[in-house]
CSV table of C-alpha atoms and ligand atoms in Angstrom, one decimal:
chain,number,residue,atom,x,y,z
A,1,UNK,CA,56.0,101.4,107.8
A,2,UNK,CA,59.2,102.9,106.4
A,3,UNK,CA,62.0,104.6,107.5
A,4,UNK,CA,64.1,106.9,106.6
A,5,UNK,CA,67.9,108.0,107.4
A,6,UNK,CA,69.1,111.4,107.0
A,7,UNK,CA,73.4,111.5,106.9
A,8,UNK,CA,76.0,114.1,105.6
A,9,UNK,CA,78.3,112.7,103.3
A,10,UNK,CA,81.4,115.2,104.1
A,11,UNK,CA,83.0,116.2,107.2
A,12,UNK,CA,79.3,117.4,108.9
A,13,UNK,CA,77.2,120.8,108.6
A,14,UNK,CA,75.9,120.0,105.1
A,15,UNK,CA,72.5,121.0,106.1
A,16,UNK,CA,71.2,118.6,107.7
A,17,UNK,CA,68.9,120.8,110.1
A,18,UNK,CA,67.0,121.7,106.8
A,19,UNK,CA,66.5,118.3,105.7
A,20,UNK,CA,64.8,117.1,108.7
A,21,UNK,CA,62.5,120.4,108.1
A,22,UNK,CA,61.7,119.0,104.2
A,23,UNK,CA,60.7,116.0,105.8
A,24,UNK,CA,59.3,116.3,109.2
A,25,UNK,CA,55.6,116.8,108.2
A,26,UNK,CA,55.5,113.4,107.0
A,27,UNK,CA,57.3,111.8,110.1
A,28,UNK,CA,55.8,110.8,113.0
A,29,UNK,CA,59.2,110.1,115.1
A,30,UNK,CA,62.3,111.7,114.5
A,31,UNK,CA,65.5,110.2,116.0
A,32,UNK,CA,68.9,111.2,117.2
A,33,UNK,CA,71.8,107.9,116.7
A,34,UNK,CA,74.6,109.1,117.7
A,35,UNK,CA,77.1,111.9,119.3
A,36,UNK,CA,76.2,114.1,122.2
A,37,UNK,CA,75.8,117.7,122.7
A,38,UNK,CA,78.1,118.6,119.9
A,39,UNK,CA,75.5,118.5,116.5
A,40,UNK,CA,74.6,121.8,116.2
A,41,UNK,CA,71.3,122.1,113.9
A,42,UNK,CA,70.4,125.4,113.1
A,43,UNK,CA,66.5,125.9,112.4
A,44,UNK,CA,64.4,128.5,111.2
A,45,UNK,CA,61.1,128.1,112.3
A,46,UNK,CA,58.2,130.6,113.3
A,47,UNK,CA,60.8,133.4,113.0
A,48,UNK,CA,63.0,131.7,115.6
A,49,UNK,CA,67.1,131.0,114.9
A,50,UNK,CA,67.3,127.7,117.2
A,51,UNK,CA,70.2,126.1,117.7
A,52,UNK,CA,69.9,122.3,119.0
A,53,UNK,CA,73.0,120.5,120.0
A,54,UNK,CA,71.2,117.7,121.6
A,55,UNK,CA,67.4,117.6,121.3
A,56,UNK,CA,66.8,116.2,117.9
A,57,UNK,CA,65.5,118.8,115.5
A,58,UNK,CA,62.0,117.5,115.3
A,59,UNK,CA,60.8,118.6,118.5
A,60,UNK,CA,60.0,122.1,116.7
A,61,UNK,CA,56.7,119.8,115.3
A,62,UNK,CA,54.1,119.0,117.9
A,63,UNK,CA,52.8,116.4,115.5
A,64,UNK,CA,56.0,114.4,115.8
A,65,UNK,CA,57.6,112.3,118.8
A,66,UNK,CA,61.5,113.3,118.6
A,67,UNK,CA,63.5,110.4,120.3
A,68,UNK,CA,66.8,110.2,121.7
A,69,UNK,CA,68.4,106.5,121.2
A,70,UNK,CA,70.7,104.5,122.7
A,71,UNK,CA,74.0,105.6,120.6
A,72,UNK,CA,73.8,109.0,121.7
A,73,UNK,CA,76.0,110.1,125.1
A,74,UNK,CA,73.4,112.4,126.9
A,75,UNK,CA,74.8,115.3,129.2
A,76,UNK,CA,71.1,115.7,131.5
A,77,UNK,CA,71.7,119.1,132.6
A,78,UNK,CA,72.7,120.1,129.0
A,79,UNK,CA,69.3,118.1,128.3
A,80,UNK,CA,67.4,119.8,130.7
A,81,UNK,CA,68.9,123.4,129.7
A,82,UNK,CA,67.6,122.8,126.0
A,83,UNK,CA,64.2,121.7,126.6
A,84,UNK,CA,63.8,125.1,129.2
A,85,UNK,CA,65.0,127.2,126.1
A,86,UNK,CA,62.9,125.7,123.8
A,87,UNK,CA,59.6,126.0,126.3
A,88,UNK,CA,61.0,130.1,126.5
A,89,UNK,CA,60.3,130.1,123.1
A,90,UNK,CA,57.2,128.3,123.6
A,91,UNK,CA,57.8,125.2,122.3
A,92,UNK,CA,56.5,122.4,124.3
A,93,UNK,CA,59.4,119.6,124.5
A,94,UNK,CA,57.2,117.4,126.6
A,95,UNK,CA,57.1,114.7,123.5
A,96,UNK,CA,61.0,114.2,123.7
A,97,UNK,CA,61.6,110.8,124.5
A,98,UNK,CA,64.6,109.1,125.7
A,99,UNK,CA,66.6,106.1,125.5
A,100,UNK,CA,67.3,104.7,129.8
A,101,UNK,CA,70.0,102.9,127.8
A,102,UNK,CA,71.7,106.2,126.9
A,103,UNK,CA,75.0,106.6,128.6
A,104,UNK,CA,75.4,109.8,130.6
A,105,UNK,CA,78.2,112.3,130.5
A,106,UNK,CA,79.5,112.8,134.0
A,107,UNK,CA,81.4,116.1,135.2
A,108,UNK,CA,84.1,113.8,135.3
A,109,UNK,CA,84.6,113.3,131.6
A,110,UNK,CA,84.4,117.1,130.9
A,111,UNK,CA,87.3,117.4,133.7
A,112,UNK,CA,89.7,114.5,132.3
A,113,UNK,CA,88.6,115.6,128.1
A,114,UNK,CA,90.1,118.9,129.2
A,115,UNK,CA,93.3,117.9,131.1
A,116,UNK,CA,94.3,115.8,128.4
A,117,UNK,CA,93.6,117.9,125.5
A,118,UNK,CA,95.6,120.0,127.4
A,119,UNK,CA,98.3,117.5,128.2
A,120,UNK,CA,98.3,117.2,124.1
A,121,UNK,CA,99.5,120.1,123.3
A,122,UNK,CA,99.6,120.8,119.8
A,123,UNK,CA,98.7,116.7,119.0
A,124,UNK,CA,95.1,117.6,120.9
A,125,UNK,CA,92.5,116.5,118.9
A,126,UNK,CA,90.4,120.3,119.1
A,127,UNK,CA,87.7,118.2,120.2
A,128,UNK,CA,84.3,120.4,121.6
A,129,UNK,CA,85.3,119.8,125.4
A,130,UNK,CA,82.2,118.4,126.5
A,131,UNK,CA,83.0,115.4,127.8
A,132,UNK,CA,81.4,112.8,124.7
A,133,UNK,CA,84.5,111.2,123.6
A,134,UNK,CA,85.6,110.1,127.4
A,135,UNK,CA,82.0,109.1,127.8
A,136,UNK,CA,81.9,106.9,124.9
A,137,UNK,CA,85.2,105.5,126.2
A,138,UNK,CA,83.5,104.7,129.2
A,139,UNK,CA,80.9,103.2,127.7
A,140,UNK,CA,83.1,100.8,125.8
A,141,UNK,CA,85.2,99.7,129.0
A,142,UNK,CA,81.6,98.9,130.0
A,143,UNK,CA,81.8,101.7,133.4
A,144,UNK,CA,79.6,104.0,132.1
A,145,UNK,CA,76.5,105.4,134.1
A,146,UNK,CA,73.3,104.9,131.8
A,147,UNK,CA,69.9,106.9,132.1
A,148,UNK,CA,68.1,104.4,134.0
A,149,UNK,CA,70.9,104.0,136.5
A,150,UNK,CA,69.5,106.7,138.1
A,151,UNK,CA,66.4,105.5,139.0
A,152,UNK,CA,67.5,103.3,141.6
A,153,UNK,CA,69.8,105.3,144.1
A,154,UNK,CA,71.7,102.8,145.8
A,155,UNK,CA,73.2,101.4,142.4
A,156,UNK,CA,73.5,105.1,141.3
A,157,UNK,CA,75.6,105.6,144.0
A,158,UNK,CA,77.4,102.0,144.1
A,159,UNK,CA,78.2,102.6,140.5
A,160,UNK,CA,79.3,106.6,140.8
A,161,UNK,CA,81.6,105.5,143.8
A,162,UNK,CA,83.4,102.9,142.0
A,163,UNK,CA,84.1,105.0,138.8
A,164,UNK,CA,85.1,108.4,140.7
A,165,UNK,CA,87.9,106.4,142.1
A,166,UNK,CA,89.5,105.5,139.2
A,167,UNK,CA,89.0,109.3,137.9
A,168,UNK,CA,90.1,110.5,141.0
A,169,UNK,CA,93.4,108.9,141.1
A,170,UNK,CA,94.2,110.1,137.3
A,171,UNK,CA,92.7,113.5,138.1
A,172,UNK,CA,95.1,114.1,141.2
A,173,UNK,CA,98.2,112.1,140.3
A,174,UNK,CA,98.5,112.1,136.7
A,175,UNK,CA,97.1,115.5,135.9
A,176,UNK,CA,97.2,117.0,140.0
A,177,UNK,CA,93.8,118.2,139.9
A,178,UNK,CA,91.3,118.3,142.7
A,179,UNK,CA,89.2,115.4,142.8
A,180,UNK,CA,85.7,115.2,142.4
A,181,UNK,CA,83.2,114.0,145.0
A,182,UNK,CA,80.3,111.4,144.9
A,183,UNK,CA,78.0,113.6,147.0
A,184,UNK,CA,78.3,116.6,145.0
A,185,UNK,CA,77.4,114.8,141.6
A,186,UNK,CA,75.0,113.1,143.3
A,187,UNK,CA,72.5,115.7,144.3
A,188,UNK,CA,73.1,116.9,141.1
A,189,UNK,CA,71.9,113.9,139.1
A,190,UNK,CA,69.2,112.7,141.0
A,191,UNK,CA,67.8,116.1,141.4
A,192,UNK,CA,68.2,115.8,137.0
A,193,UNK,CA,66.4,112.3,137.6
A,194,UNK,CA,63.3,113.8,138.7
A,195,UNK,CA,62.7,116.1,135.5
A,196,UNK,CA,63.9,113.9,133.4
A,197,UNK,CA,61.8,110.8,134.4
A,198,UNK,CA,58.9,111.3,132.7
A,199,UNK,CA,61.0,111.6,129.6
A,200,UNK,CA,62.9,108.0,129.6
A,201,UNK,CA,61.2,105.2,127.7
A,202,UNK,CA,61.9,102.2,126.1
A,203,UNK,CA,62.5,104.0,122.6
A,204,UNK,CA,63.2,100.9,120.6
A,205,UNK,CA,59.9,99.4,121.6
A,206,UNK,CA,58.3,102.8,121.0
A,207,UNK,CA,59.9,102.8,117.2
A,208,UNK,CA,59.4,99.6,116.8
A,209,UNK,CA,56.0,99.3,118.0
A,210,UNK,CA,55.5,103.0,115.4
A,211,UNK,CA,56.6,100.9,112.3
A,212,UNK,CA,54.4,98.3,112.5
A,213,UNK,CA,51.6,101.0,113.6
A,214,UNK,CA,52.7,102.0,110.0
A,215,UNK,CA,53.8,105.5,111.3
A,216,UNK,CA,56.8,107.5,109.6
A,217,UNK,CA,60.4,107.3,111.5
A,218,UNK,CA,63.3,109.5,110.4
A,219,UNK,CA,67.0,109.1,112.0
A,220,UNK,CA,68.6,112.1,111.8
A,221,UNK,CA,72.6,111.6,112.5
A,222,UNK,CA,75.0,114.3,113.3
A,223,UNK,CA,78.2,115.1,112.4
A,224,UNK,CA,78.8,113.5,108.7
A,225,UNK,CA,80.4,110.2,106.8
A,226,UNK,CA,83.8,111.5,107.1
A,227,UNK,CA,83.9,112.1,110.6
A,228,UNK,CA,82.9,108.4,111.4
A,229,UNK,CA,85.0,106.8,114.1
A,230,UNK,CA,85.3,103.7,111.6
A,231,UNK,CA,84.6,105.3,108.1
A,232,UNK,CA,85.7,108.4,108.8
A,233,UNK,CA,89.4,109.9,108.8
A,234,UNK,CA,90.2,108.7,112.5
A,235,UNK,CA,92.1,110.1,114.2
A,236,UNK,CA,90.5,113.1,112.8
A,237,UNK,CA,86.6,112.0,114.0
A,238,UNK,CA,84.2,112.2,116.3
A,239,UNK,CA,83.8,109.5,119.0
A,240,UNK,CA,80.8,107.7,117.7
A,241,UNK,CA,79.1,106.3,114.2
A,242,UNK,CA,77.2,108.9,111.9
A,243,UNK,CA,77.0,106.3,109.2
A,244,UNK,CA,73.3,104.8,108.7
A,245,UNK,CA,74.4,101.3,109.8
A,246,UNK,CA,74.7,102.9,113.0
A,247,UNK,CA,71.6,104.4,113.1
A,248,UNK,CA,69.9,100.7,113.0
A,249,UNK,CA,72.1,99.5,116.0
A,250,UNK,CA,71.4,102.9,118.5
A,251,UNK,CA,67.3,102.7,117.4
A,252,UNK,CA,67.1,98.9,117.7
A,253,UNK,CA,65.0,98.5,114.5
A,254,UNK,CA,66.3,96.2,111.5
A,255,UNK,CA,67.7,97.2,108.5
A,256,UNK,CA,64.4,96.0,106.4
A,257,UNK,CA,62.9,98.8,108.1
A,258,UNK,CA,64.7,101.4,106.1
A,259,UNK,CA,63.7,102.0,102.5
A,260,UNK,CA,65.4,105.9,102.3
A,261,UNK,CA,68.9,106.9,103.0
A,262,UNK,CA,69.3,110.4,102.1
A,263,UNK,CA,72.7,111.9,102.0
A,264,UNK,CA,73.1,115.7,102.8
A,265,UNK,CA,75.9,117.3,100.6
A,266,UNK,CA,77.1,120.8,100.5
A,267,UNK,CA,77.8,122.1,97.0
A,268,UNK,CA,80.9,122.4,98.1
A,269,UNK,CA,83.4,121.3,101.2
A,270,UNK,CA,84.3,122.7,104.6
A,271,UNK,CA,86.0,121.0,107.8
A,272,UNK,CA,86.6,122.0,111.3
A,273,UNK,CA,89.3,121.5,112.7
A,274,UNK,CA,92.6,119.4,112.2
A,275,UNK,CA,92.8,116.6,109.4
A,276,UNK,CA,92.9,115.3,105.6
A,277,UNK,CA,90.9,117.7,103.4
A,278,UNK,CA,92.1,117.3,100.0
A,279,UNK,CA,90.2,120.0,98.4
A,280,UNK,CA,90.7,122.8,101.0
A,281,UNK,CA,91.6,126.2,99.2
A,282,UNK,CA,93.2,128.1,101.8
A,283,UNK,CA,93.6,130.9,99.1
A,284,UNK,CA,90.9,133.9,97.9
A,285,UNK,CA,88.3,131.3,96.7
A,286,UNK,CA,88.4,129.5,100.2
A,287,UNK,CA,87.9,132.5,102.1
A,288,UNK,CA,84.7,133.9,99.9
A,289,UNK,CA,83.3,130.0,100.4
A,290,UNK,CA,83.4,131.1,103.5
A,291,UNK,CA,82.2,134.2,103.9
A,292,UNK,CA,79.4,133.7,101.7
A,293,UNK,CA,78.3,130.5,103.5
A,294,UNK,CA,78.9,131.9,106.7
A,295,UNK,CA,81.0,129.1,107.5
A,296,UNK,CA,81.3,129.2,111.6
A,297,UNK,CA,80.7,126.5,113.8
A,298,UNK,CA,76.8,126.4,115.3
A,299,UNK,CA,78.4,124.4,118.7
A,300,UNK,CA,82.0,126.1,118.5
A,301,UNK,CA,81.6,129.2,116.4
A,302,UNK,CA,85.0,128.2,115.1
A,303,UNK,CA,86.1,129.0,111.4
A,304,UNK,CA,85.3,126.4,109.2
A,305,UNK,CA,87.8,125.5,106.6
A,306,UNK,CA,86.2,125.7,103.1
A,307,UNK,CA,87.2,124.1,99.4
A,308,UNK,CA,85.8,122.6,96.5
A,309,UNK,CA,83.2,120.1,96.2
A,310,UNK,CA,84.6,116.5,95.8
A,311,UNK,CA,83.1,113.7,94.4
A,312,UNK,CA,85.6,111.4,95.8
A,313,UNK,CA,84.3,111.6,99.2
A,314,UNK,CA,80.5,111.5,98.3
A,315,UNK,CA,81.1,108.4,96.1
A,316,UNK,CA,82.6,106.6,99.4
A,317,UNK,CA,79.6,108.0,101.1
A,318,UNK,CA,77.2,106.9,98.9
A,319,UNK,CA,78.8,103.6,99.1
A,320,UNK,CA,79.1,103.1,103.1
A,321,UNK,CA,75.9,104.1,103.7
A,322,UNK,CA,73.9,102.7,100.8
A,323,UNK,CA,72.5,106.3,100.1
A,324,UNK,CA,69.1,106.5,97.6
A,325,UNK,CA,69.7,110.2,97.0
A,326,UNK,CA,71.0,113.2,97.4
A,327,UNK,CA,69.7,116.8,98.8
A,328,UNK,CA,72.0,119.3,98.0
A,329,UNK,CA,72.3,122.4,100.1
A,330,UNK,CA,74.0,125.8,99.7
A,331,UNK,CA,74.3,126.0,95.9
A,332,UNK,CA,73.6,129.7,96.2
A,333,UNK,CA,77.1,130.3,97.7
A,334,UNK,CA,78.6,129.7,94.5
A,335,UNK,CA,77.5,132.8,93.0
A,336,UNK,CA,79.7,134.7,91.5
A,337,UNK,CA,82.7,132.4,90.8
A,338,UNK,CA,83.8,132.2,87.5
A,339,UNK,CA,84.8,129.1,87.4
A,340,UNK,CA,84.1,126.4,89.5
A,341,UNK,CA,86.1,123.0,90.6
A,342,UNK,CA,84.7,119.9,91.1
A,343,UNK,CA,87.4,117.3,92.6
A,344,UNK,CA,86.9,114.0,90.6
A,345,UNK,CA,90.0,112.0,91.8
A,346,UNK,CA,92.8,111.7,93.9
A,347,UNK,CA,96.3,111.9,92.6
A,348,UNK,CA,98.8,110.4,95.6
A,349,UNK,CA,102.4,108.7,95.2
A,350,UNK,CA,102.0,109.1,91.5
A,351,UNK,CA,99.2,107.0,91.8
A,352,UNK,CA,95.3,108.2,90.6
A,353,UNK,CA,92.5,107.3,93.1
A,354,UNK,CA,89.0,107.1,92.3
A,355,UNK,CA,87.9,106.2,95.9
A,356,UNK,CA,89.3,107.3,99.3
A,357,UNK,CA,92.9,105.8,99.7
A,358,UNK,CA,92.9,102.7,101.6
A,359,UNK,CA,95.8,103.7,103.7
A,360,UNK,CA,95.6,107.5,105.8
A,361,UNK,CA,99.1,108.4,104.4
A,362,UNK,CA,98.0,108.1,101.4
A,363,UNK,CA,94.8,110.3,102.2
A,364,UNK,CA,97.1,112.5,104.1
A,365,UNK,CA,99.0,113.4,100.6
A,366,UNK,CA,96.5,113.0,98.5
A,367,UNK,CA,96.4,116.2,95.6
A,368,UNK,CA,92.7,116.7,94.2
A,369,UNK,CA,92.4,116.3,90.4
A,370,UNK,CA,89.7,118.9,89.4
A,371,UNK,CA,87.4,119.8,86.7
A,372,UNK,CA,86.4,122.8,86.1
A,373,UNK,CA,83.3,124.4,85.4
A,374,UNK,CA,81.6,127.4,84.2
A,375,UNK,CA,80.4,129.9,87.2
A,376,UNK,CA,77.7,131.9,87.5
A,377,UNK,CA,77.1,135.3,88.2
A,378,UNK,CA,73.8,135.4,89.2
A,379,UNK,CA,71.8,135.0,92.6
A,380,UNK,CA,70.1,132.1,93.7
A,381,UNK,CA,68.3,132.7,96.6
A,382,UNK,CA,64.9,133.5,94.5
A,383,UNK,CA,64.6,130.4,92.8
A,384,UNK,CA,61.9,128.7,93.5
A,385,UNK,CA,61.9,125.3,90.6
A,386,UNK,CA,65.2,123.6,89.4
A,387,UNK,CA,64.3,125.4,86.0
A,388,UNK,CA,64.7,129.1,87.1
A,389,UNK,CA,68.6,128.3,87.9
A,390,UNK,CA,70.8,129.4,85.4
A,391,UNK,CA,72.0,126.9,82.7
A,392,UNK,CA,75.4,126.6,84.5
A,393,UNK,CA,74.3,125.8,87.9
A,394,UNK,CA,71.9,123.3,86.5
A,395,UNK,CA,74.8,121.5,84.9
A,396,UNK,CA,76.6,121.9,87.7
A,397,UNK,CA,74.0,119.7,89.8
A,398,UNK,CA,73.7,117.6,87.1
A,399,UNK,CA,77.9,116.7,87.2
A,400,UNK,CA,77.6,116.4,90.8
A,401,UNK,CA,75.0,113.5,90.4
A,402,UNK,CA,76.9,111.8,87.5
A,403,UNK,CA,80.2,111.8,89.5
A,404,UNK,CA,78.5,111.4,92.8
A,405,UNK,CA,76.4,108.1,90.9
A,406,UNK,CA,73.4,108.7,93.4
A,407,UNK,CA,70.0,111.0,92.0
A,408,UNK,CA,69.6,114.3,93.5
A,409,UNK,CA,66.2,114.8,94.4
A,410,UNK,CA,66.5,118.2,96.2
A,411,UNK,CA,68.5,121.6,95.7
A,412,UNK,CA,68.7,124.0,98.4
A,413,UNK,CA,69.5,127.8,97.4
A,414,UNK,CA,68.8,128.9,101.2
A,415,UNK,CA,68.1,128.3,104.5
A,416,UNK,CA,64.0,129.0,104.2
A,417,UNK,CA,61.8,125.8,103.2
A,418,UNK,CA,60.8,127.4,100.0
A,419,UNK,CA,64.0,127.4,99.1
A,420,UNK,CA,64.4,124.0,98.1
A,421,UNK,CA,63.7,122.6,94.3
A,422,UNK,CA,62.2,119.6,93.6
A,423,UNK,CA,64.9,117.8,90.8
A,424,UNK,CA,62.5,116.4,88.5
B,501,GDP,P1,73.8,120.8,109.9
B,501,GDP,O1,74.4,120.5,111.2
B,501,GDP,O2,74.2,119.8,108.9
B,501,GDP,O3,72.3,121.0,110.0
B,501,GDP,O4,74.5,122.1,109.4
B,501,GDP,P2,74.5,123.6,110.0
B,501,GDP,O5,73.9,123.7,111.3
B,501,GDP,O6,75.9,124.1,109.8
B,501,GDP,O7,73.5,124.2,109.0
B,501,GDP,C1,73.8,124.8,107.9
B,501,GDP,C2,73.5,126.3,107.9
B,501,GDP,O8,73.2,126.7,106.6
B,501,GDP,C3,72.3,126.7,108.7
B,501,GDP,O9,72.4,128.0,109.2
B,501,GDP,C4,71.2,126.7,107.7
B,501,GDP,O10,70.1,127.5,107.9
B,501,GDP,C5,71.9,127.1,106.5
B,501,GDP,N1,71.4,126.6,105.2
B,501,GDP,C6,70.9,125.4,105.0
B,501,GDP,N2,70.6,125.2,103.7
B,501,GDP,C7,71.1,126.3,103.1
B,501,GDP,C8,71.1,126.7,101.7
B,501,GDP,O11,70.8,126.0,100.8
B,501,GDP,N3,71.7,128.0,101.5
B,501,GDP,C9,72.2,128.7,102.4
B,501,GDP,N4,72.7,129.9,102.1
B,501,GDP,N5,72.1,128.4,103.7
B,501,GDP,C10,71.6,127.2,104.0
């Protein structure tokens, strides 16, 4: 009755999409933990691009459940608009199941997310605009609208009445906007409550009850270690827990449930937006990272920023989430470099670090000592066993498992699924 947890150890978009695709034919359920409509998975499948930002990736299965718990914020008509593009593709999302204890994002939190990353200026956080941080905040001053408020109207309405009054007054005198009115996101809502109904379960029962039926359950979290509101480098994060503790707590299963935590890393680093990113080379190298991985933002289509891999960070990932191994992903890119760097340590205040600084100054200055390695010249993307890749991309690998301390069981040189080589 295991589970498994899928996680990226670096600032997110290590891969994850294709991850889930390695695994999904032996899951039964696959979950979504945390965030909102701001993941992004890409997937290839049938000849299809899709791109998911809320529907968990393993609705492209038919043999699997994919779940929405708890943790995540849910936007319904962003909800609704994903499962209509996936049936125009024809895949059927009528096994997508959702937590009633997910919190809703309201038009209100898109309004007040973009006056005040407005009223930031150039301290705004470049956050994705769509209302999940203020949501979450919500949430935690315990005024949040949940799924299964809206299956009984008159507390819908009680509730929404209460709340748009409070908005309404920042809206107009803090920000003098137009306010919003109950009526409006009413019909709205309720007319989302009807498609969605059919949808809404008790998804920690349904998990729960799935363990101990001895079925397969994968949690799939989005975003990466880095980016963790606790772990990650706040106030440069997202607004909600990618680390696999989290995953427990938004599913409602224990954490004896869980025998595989499987850390997504790229073979090298790339951030979007602001914040600490020791090994970012904003020189020639960075740039062909980026070209070559077609580094742009699946929800934004932003530039990512690109560097060297670093060790540091996958060691503190490895620690916070208790990680059993490692896939991998994107090793191809780094054809063609003649040498390449592998960060093993932080140098700060004349000080070396061997872990993530304690303190965010210190993270904030912190130089990356590298190592570096020999390139190589030739293409990946046809590999199809760990043995076809040339000597110096195996030892590669092979560094990035001794310094990362966690096995690497997979090696992705692509996007397709056969792409991937088993690390014996
Ligand atoms: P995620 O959010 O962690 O799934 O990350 P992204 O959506 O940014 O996915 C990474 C992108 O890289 C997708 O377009 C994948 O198809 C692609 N991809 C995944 N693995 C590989 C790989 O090993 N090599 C290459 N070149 N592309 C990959």
């Amino acid at each position: 009755m295991p589970a498994s947890i899928v996680i990226g150890t670096q600032w997110g978009d290590e891969g994850k999409g294709k991850a889930t695709d390695l695994l999904a034919d032996h899951m039964d359920f696959v979950v979504r933990y945390q965030g909102g409509n701001n993941a992004g998975h890409t997937i290839i499948a049938e000849g299809h691009e899709l791109k998911l930002h809320l529907v968990p990736s393993g609705i492209l299965y038919p043999h699997l459940t994919s779940v929405i718990a708890d943790g995540v914020v849910v936007d319904p008509r962003v909800l609704l608009e994903e499962m209509d593009g996936l049936a125009a593709v024809g895949i059927d999302p009528s096994r997508l199941r959702v937590s009633g204890n997910c919190h809703m994002i309201m038009p209100y939190h898109l309004e007040i997310e973009r006056v005040t990353e407005r009223f930031l200026g150039k301290n705004a956080l470049g956050t994705t605009k769509r209302g999940i941080g203020p949501a979450y905040g919500d949430k935690a001053a315990r005024i949040g609208l949940r799924i299964q408020d809206l299956f009984d109207e008159k507390i819908f309405r009680e509730k929404l009445e209460v709340v748009l009054k409070e908005k309404n007054q920042v809206l107009t005198r803090v920000y003098g906007r137009l306010p919003l009115t109950v009526d409006l996101i009413e019909d709205d809502y309720l007319r989302y409550a009807e498609r969605l109904r059919p949808h809404v379960a008790d998804t920690a029962r349904l998990l729960h009850d799935g363990l101990h039926a001895g079925k397969n359950v994968l949690l799939e979290g989005a975003q990466g270690t880095m980016l963790d509101l606790d772990k990650g480098t706040y106030p440069f994060v997202t607004s909600s827990n990618p680390v696999a503790g989290y995953a427990l707590a938004s599913a409602g299963i224990g954490p004896r449930e869980v025998d595989r935590v499987i850390g997504v890393t790229k073979a090298y680093v790339t951030r979007v937006g602001a914040g600490p990113f020791p090994t970012e080379d904003l020189g020639a190298g960075g740039e062909l990272l980026g070209e070559r991985g077609h580094e742009f933002g699946t929800t934004t289509g932003r530039k990512r920023r690109c560097g060297w891999f670093d060790a540091v960070i996958l060691r503190y990932a490895a620690r916070v989430n208790g990680l059993t191994e490692l896939f991998l992903t994107k090793l191809d890119v780094l054809s063609g470099f003649e040498r390449v760097r592998v960060c093993t340590s932080y140098r700060a205040d004349g000080e070396v670090f061997e872990d993530v600084p304690p303190h965010q100054s210190l993270f904030h200055r912190a130089e990356p000592v590298y190592e570096e390695l020999e390139g190589w010249d030739e293409e990946l993307v046809d590999a199809r066993a760990f043995g076809d890749l040339p000597a110096a991309a195996r030892t590669y690998v092979e560094r990035l498992q001794e310094l990362g301390g966690v096995p690497i069981s997979v090696v992705s040189v692509g996007p397709a699924r056969e792409q991937s080589l088993a690390v014996a």
